[in-house]
Coordinates of C-alpha atoms in Angstrom, one line a residue:
M1 CA 4.9 -0.3 8.6
S2 CA 5.0 1.5 5.4
H3 CA 8.7 1.8 5.9
H4 CA 10.4 -1.3 7.0
F5 CA 14.0 -2.3 6.8
D6 CA 15.0 0.6 4.9
T7 CA 18.8 0.7 6.0
K8 CA 21.2 -1.8 7.4
L9 CA 21.1 -0.7 10.9
A10 CA 17.3 -0.8 10.8
K11 CA 17.8 -4.6 9.5
E12 CA 20.2 -5.3 12.4
D13 CA 17.8 -3.8 15.1
P14 CA 14.2 -3.4 14.2
S15 CA 13.6 -1.3 17.5
L16 CA 15.6 1.5 15.4
N17 CA 13.3 1.0 12.3
V18 CA 10.7 3.8 12.1
C19 CA 7.7 2.1 10.3
D20 CA 5.1 4.9 10.3
F21 CA 4.6 8.7 11.5
Y22 CA 1.2 10.1 12.2
L23 CA 0.3 13.7 13.0
F24 CA -3.3 14.9 13.8
E25 CA -5.6 16.9 16.1
G26 CA -6.3 15.4 19.6
T27 CA -8.4 17.0 22.2
P28 CA -9.2 20.5 21.3
G29 CA -6.0 22.6 21.4
H30 CA -3.6 19.6 21.5
T31 CA -1.6 18.0 18.7
V32 CA -1.0 14.1 18.5
M33 CA 2.3 12.9 17.3
A34 CA 2.7 9.0 16.8
M35 CA 5.6 6.9 15.5
T36 CA 5.8 3.3 15.3
V37 CA 8.8 1.3 15.3
N38 CA 9.6 -2.6 15.8
P39 CA 7.8 -4.1 12.8
D40 CA 5.8 -7.2 13.9
A41 CA 6.7 -6.7 17.5
G42 CA 5.9 -9.5 19.7
L43 CA 6.0 -12.1 16.8
S44 CA 9.2 -11.4 14.9
V45 CA 11.3 -9.3 17.1
P46 CA 11.0 -8.3 20.7
D47 CA 8.8 -5.3 22.1
V48 CA 12.0 -3.8 23.5
L49 CA 13.2 -0.1 22.4
H50 CA 17.0 0.4 22.2
K51 CA 18.7 1.7 25.3
E52 CA 21.0 4.1 23.1
G53 CA 18.2 4.9 20.8
L54 CA 17.0 8.6 20.4
Y55 CA 13.4 8.8 18.9
A56 CA 12.5 12.2 17.9
F57 CA 9.6 14.2 16.3
R58 CA 10.9 17.3 14.4
F59 CA 9.1 20.4 13.4
D60 CA 9.8 23.1 11.0
L61 CA 7.9 26.4 11.6
N62 CA 9.2 28.5 8.9
G63 CA 9.5 26.4 5.7
D64 CA 13.3 26.2 5.7
S65 CA 13.3 22.2 6.1
H66 CA 15.3 22.7 9.5
E67 CA 13.8 21.6 12.8
D68 CA 12.7 24.5 15.1
V69 CA 11.0 22.2 17.9
T70 CA 11.9 18.8 18.6
F71 CA 10.3 16.1 21.0
N72 CA 12.8 13.8 21.8
L73 CA 12.8 10.2 23.8
Q74 CA 15.3 8.0 25.3
F75 CA 14.5 4.6 27.0
G76 CA 16.1 2.8 30.0
D77 CA 17.0 -0.6 30.6
A78 CA 14.4 -3.4 29.8
R79 CA 12.7 -5.5 32.6
H80 CA 10.1 -8.4 32.4
A81 CA 6.7 -7.0 33.3
D82 CA 5.0 -8.8 36.5
G83 CA 3.6 -12.0 35.5
E84 CA 4.0 -11.3 31.7
E85 CA 7.3 -13.4 30.6
H86 CA 7.1 -11.9 27.0
T87 CA 6.2 -8.3 28.0
H88 CA 9.0 -5.8 29.1
I89 CA 8.8 -2.6 30.6
Q90 CA 11.4 0.3 30.1
S91 CA 11.5 3.9 31.8
Y92 CA 11.7 6.9 29.2
K93 CA 12.0 10.7 29.5
V94 CA 10.4 13.1 26.8
R95 CA 12.3 16.3 25.9
R96 CA 11.3 19.3 24.2
A97 CA 14.3 21.4 22.7
T98 CA 14.0 24.5 20.6
G99 CA 16.2 26.7 18.3
K100 CA 19.7 25.5 17.9
D101 CA 19.1 22.8 20.6
A102 CA 16.1 21.5 18.0
A103 CA 19.1 19.6 16.2
R104 CA 21.1 18.6 19.1
S105 CA 20.9 15.1 20.2
A106 CA 19.1 14.6 23.5
A107 CA 18.8 18.4 24.2
G108 CA 16.2 19.9 25.8
E109 CA 13.9 20.4 29.2
V110 CA 12.3 17.2 30.4
L111 CA 8.5 17.4 29.8
I112 CA 7.1 14.1 30.8
E113 CA 8.6 10.7 32.0
G114 CA 7.1 7.3 32.6
E115 CA 7.3 3.7 31.6
T116 CA 6.0 1.9 28.8
E117 CA 2.6 0.1 28.6
K118 CA 1.0 3.0 30.6
V119 CA -0.6 6.3 29.8
E120 CA 1.3 9.1 31.4
T121 CA -0.3 12.4 32.0
K122 CA 1.4 15.8 32.9
N123 CA 0.9 19.5 32.6
G124 CA -1.7 18.7 29.7
I125 CA 0.7 16.4 28.2
R126 CA 0.1 12.6 27.4
A127 CA 2.3 10.1 26.7
Y128 CA 2.0 6.5 25.7
V129 CA 4.8 4.0 24.7
G130 CA 3.9 0.1 24.3
L131 CA 2.6 -2.6 21.8
A132 CA 0.0 -1.6 19.6
P133 CA -1.8 -2.7 16.4
D134 CA -0.2 -2.1 13.0
L135 CA -2.6 0.5 11.4
F136 CA -0.8 0.5 8.0
A137 CA -2.5 -1.4 5.3
G138 CA -1.0 -2.7 2.0
D139 CA -0.4 -5.7 -0.2
A140 CA 3.3 -5.7 -0.1
V141 CA 3.9 -8.6 -2.6
A142 CA 1.9 -6.5 -5.0
I143 CA 3.9 -3.4 -4.9
I144 CA 7.1 -5.3 -5.0
G145 CA 6.0 -6.8 -8.2
W146 CA 4.7 -3.5 -9.7
I147 CA 8.1 -1.8 -9.2
K148 CA 10.0 -4.9 -10.5
T149 CA 7.8 -4.9 -13.7
Y150 CA 8.6 -1.0 -14.0
Y151 CA 12.3 -1.4 -13.9
K152 CA 12.6 -4.8 -15.5
E153 CA 10.0 -4.5 -18.3
K154 CA 9.6 -0.8 -18.5
R155 CA 5.7 -1.1 -18.3
Y156 CA 2.9 -0.3 -16.0
D157 CA 1.0 -3.6 -14.8
A158 CA -2.2 -2.9 -12.6
S159 CA -2.8 -6.8 -12.4
H160 CA -0.3 -7.2 -9.6
F161 CA -2.7 -5.5 -7.3
Q162 CA -5.5 -8.1 -7.7
N163 CA -4.4 -10.2 -4.8
R164 CA -6.2 -8.0 -2.3
K165 CA -4.2 -9.3 0.7
N166 CA -3.0 -7.0 3.6
F167 CA 0.4 -8.4 4.5
F168 CA 0.3 -6.3 7.7
G169 CA -2.9 -7.6 9.0
H170 CA -3.1 -8.6 12.6
R171 CA 0.3 -7.6 13.3
N172 CA 1.6 -5.4 16.1
V173 CA 4.3 -2.7 16.3
T174 CA 5.6 -0.6 19.0
A175 CA 3.9 3.0 19.1
I176 CA 5.5 6.1 20.6
V177 CA 2.5 8.4 21.2
L178 CA 2.6 12.1 22.5
E179 CA -0.4 14.8 22.6
V180 CA 0.8 18.1 23.6
P181 CA -0.7 21.6 23.9
N182 CA -0.4 23.3 20.1
E183 CA 1.7 26.2 22.0
L184 CA 4.5 23.9 22.6
I185 CA 4.9 23.4 19.0
G186 CA 3.8 26.7 17.5
K187 CA 1.0 28.3 15.3
G188 CA -0.4 27.7 11.8
K189 CA 1.2 25.4 9.4
V190 CA 4.0 23.1 10.5
H191 CA 6.3 20.7 8.3
A192 CA 7.2 17.8 10.4
W193 CA 9.2 14.4 10.2
A194 CA 10.4 11.5 12.6
T195 CA 13.8 10.1 13.1
S196 CA 15.5 7.4 15.0
S197 CA 19.1 7.7 15.9
L198 CA 21.9 6.1 17.8
Y199 CA 23.2 8.1 20.6
G200 CA 25.2 7.0 23.3
H201 CA 29.1 6.6 23.8
A202 CA 29.6 8.2 20.3
P203 CA 28.0 11.2 18.6
E204 CA 24.6 10.8 17.4
M205 CA 24.1 8.7 14.1
Q206 CA 20.7 8.9 12.4
V207 CA 19.5 5.5 11.4
Q208 CA 16.2 6.5 9.7
R209 CA 14.1 9.3 8.6
W210 CA 10.2 9.3 8.0
G211 CA 8.6 12.2 6.2
L212 CA 5.9 10.7 3.8
P213 CA 4.9 7.1 3.7
L214 CA 6.5 4.8 0.9
Y215 CA 8.4 7.5 -0.5
T216 CA 11.6 5.4 -0.3
H217 CA 9.8 2.4 -1.2
I218 CA 8.4 3.8 -4.5
F219 CA 10.6 6.7 -5.7
L220 CA 14.0 5.7 -4.5
T221 CA 13.9 2.1 -5.7
D222 CA 16.1 2.2 -8.8
P223 CA 18.4 -0.8 -8.5
S224 CA 21.3 1.0 -10.2
K225 CA 21.4 3.5 -7.2
P226 CA 21.1 1.6 -4.1
E227 CA 23.0 4.2 -2.1
L228 CA 19.9 6.7 -2.4
I229 CA 18.0 5.2 0.6
D230 CA 20.9 5.1 3.1
K231 CA 21.8 8.9 1.8
F232 CA 18.0 9.7 2.3
N233 CA 17.8 8.3 5.8
A234 CA 21.1 9.6 7.1
A235 CA 20.2 13.1 6.5
G236 CA 17.5 16.0 6.9
P237 CA 15.0 17.0 4.5
A238 CA 16.6 20.4 3.7
E239 CA 18.8 18.8 0.8
D240 CA 15.8 16.5 -0.5
V241 CA 15.1 18.6 -3.5
A242 CA 18.6 18.9 -4.6
N243 CA 19.5 15.3 -4.1
Y244 CA 16.0 13.5 -5.3
A245 CA 14.1 15.7 -7.5
G246 CA 15.6 14.0 -10.4
V247 CA 14.9 10.4 -9.5
T248 CA 11.5 11.4 -8.4
A249 CA 10.4 13.2 -11.4
E250 CA 11.9 10.5 -13.6
F251 CA 9.9 7.5 -11.8
A252 CA 6.4 9.6 -11.9
E253 CA 7.1 10.8 -15.5
N254 CA 8.0 7.0 -16.7
M255 CA 5.2 5.4 -14.6
S256 CA 2.4 7.7 -15.9
T257 CA 3.8 7.2 -19.5
Y258 CA 3.7 3.5 -19.5
A259 CA 0.2 3.8 -17.8
G260 CA -1.0 6.3 -20.5
S261 CA -2.3 8.6 -17.8
V262 CA -0.9 12.0 -18.7
V263 CA -0.5 14.3 -21.9
N264 CA 2.7 15.9 -20.6
P265 CA 4.8 13.4 -18.5
S266 CA 7.5 15.9 -17.8
E267 CA 5.2 18.5 -16.4
Y268 CA 3.4 15.7 -14.4
G269 CA 6.8 14.8 -12.8
K270 CA 7.6 18.3 -11.8
Q271 CA 4.1 18.2 -10.0
V272 CA 5.0 15.2 -8.0
V273 CA 8.3 16.7 -7.1
G274 CA 6.4 19.7 -5.8
R275 CA 4.0 17.5 -4.0
L276 CA 6.5 15.0 -2.4
L277 CA 9.9 17.4 -1.5
P278 CA 10.9 18.0 0.7
S279 CA 9.7 14.7 2.4
V280 CA 8.0 16.3 5.3
L281 CA 4.6 16.0 6.5
P282 CA 2.7 19.6 6.3
Y283 CA 0.0 20.2 8.9
E284 CA -2.0 23.0 9.9
L285 CA -2.0 22.9 13.6
G286 CA -5.8 22.6 15.1
T287 CA -7.5 21.4 12.0
E288 CA -8.7 18.0 10.9
A289 CA -6.1 15.8 9.3
A290 CA -6.3 14.2 6.0
F291 CA -3.9 12.4 3.9
D292 CA -5.6 12.5 0.5
Q293 CA -5.3 12.7 -3.3
A294 CA -6.2 16.5 -3.0
A295 CA -3.6 17.3 -0.3
F296 CA -1.6 16.3 2.7
N297 CA -2.7 17.8 6.1
G298 CA -1.2 15.7 8.7
R299 CA -1.8 12.1 8.9
P300 CA -4.7 10.3 11.0
L301 CA -4.8 6.7 12.0
G302 CA -7.1 5.7 9.3
D303 CA -6.2 7.0 6.0
D304 CA -5.3 4.4 3.4
V305 CA -1.9 5.8 2.5
M306 CA -0.7 3.2 0.1
D307 CA -3.7 3.7 -2.2
I308 CA -2.9 7.4 -2.4
M309 CA 1.1 7.0 -2.8
L310 CA 0.4 4.7 -6.0
Q311 CA -2.1 7.2 -7.4
L312 CA 0.5 9.9 -7.1
A313 CA 3.1 7.6 -8.7
S314 CA 1.2 6.6 -11.8
N315 CA -1.7 9.3 -12.0
T316 CA -4.2 6.5 -12.1
P317 CA -7.0 5.3 -9.6
L318 CA -4.5 2.3 -8.6
A319 CA -5.7 0.5 -5.5
D320 CA -4.4 -2.6 -3.7
G321 CA -8.0 -3.5 -2.3
V322 CA -7.0 -3.3 1.5
A323 CA -7.5 -0.7 4.1
P324 CA -6.4 -0.1 7.8
D325 CA -8.5 -1.9 10.4
L326 CA -10.5 1.1 11.9
S327 CA -12.0 -1.2 14.5
R328 CA -8.3 -1.3 16.1
T329 CA -8.6 2.8 16.9
R330 CA -9.7 4.6 19.8
K331 CA -11.4 7.9 19.9
E332 CA -9.3 8.8 23.1
F333 CA -5.9 8.8 24.0
P334 CA -3.6 6.7 22.8
Y335 CA -5.9 6.5 19.9
F336 CA -4.4 3.2 19.0
G337 CA -6.7 0.4 19.9
A338 CA -5.5 -2.8 21.9
A339 CA -2.6 -4.8 20.2
Y340 CA -3.5 -8.2 18.6
T341 CA -3.3 -11.0 20.9
K342 CA -1.6 -14.5 20.6
E343 CA -5.0 -15.9 19.8
E344 CA -5.7 -13.4 17.0
Q345 CA -2.4 -13.9 15.6
V346 CA -2.6 -17.7 15.1
G347 CA -1.7 -18.3 11.5
V348 CA 0.1 -15.2 10.9
V349 CA 3.5 -16.0 9.5
P350 CA 6.5 -14.0 11.4
V351 CA 8.3 -11.6 9.1
P352 CA 11.9 -13.0 8.1
R353 CA 14.3 -10.2 8.8
P354 CA 16.1 -9.3 5.5
T355 CA 19.6 -10.2 5.0
N356 CA 22.1 -7.3 4.3

């Protein structure tokens, strides 16, 4: 859950909290898009998705940071699974919208529909929504301490990362996974992001936007500007450069200066802005995905994205010493492995929901 409790509404209803977004090649000629929601699902929060929630994968095909193709999902009422008191089942529909409709709420044709906790298949499209292991790894305590030291003491302190504890280990999330033929997206290089919104009796209200991992948790953390994160999550990526280039460059300049890792901090800040803004995930359709120091090309399930973002922020080989549990992935759809069982979660402390 590289993004967790970013906004007031995400705190109030974790089912609207987009934790992570993945994009990679599935079977030949197909692309997999996956978002996770419900941080610590089944332990701290229920496994239910909001019946007035709209969960969307958005693709920009021409580089203008506006969606040209959108895949959106809506869910029905929850019921208990047969014989499983704590597991819920919901129906859902997946729609695909293009052109002007791509930015319009729940517009589009229905591609596939089904129920949670099952793999659904139709016309080369596969869908799965259900409990899954959290494949993000990171030392949450370390990064919080590192950022506090930066703001309060104006220095770089790598000693925070000696803890080597994965705060997210053995926790579950709800995964929304789609695999579609590439032609339903487009050709060549695309730029993608994921959103959650409230959409029911009132006009759509976007709750959270996920483009790149940890962007808001590192670069929009200035305690004197608490409005930045809400502003980011409520909007699309088209205004990211105008709105956040300054604070992003400033963080990279200062952190790399404190670390003594660059000759020209100002130039390095500009390089980081060029890498991170607009906050969208680039991907060349049909290629092997990799999220690494050299470049971003989608994001597979197993890449250790926290280390990459820490290194970009400081221009140092900074690492928190933990990594995703690759034993909890599959080579076949839905690619997420089995969720952690209650027995495997013995001793895992539920995550307290933050106060507003």
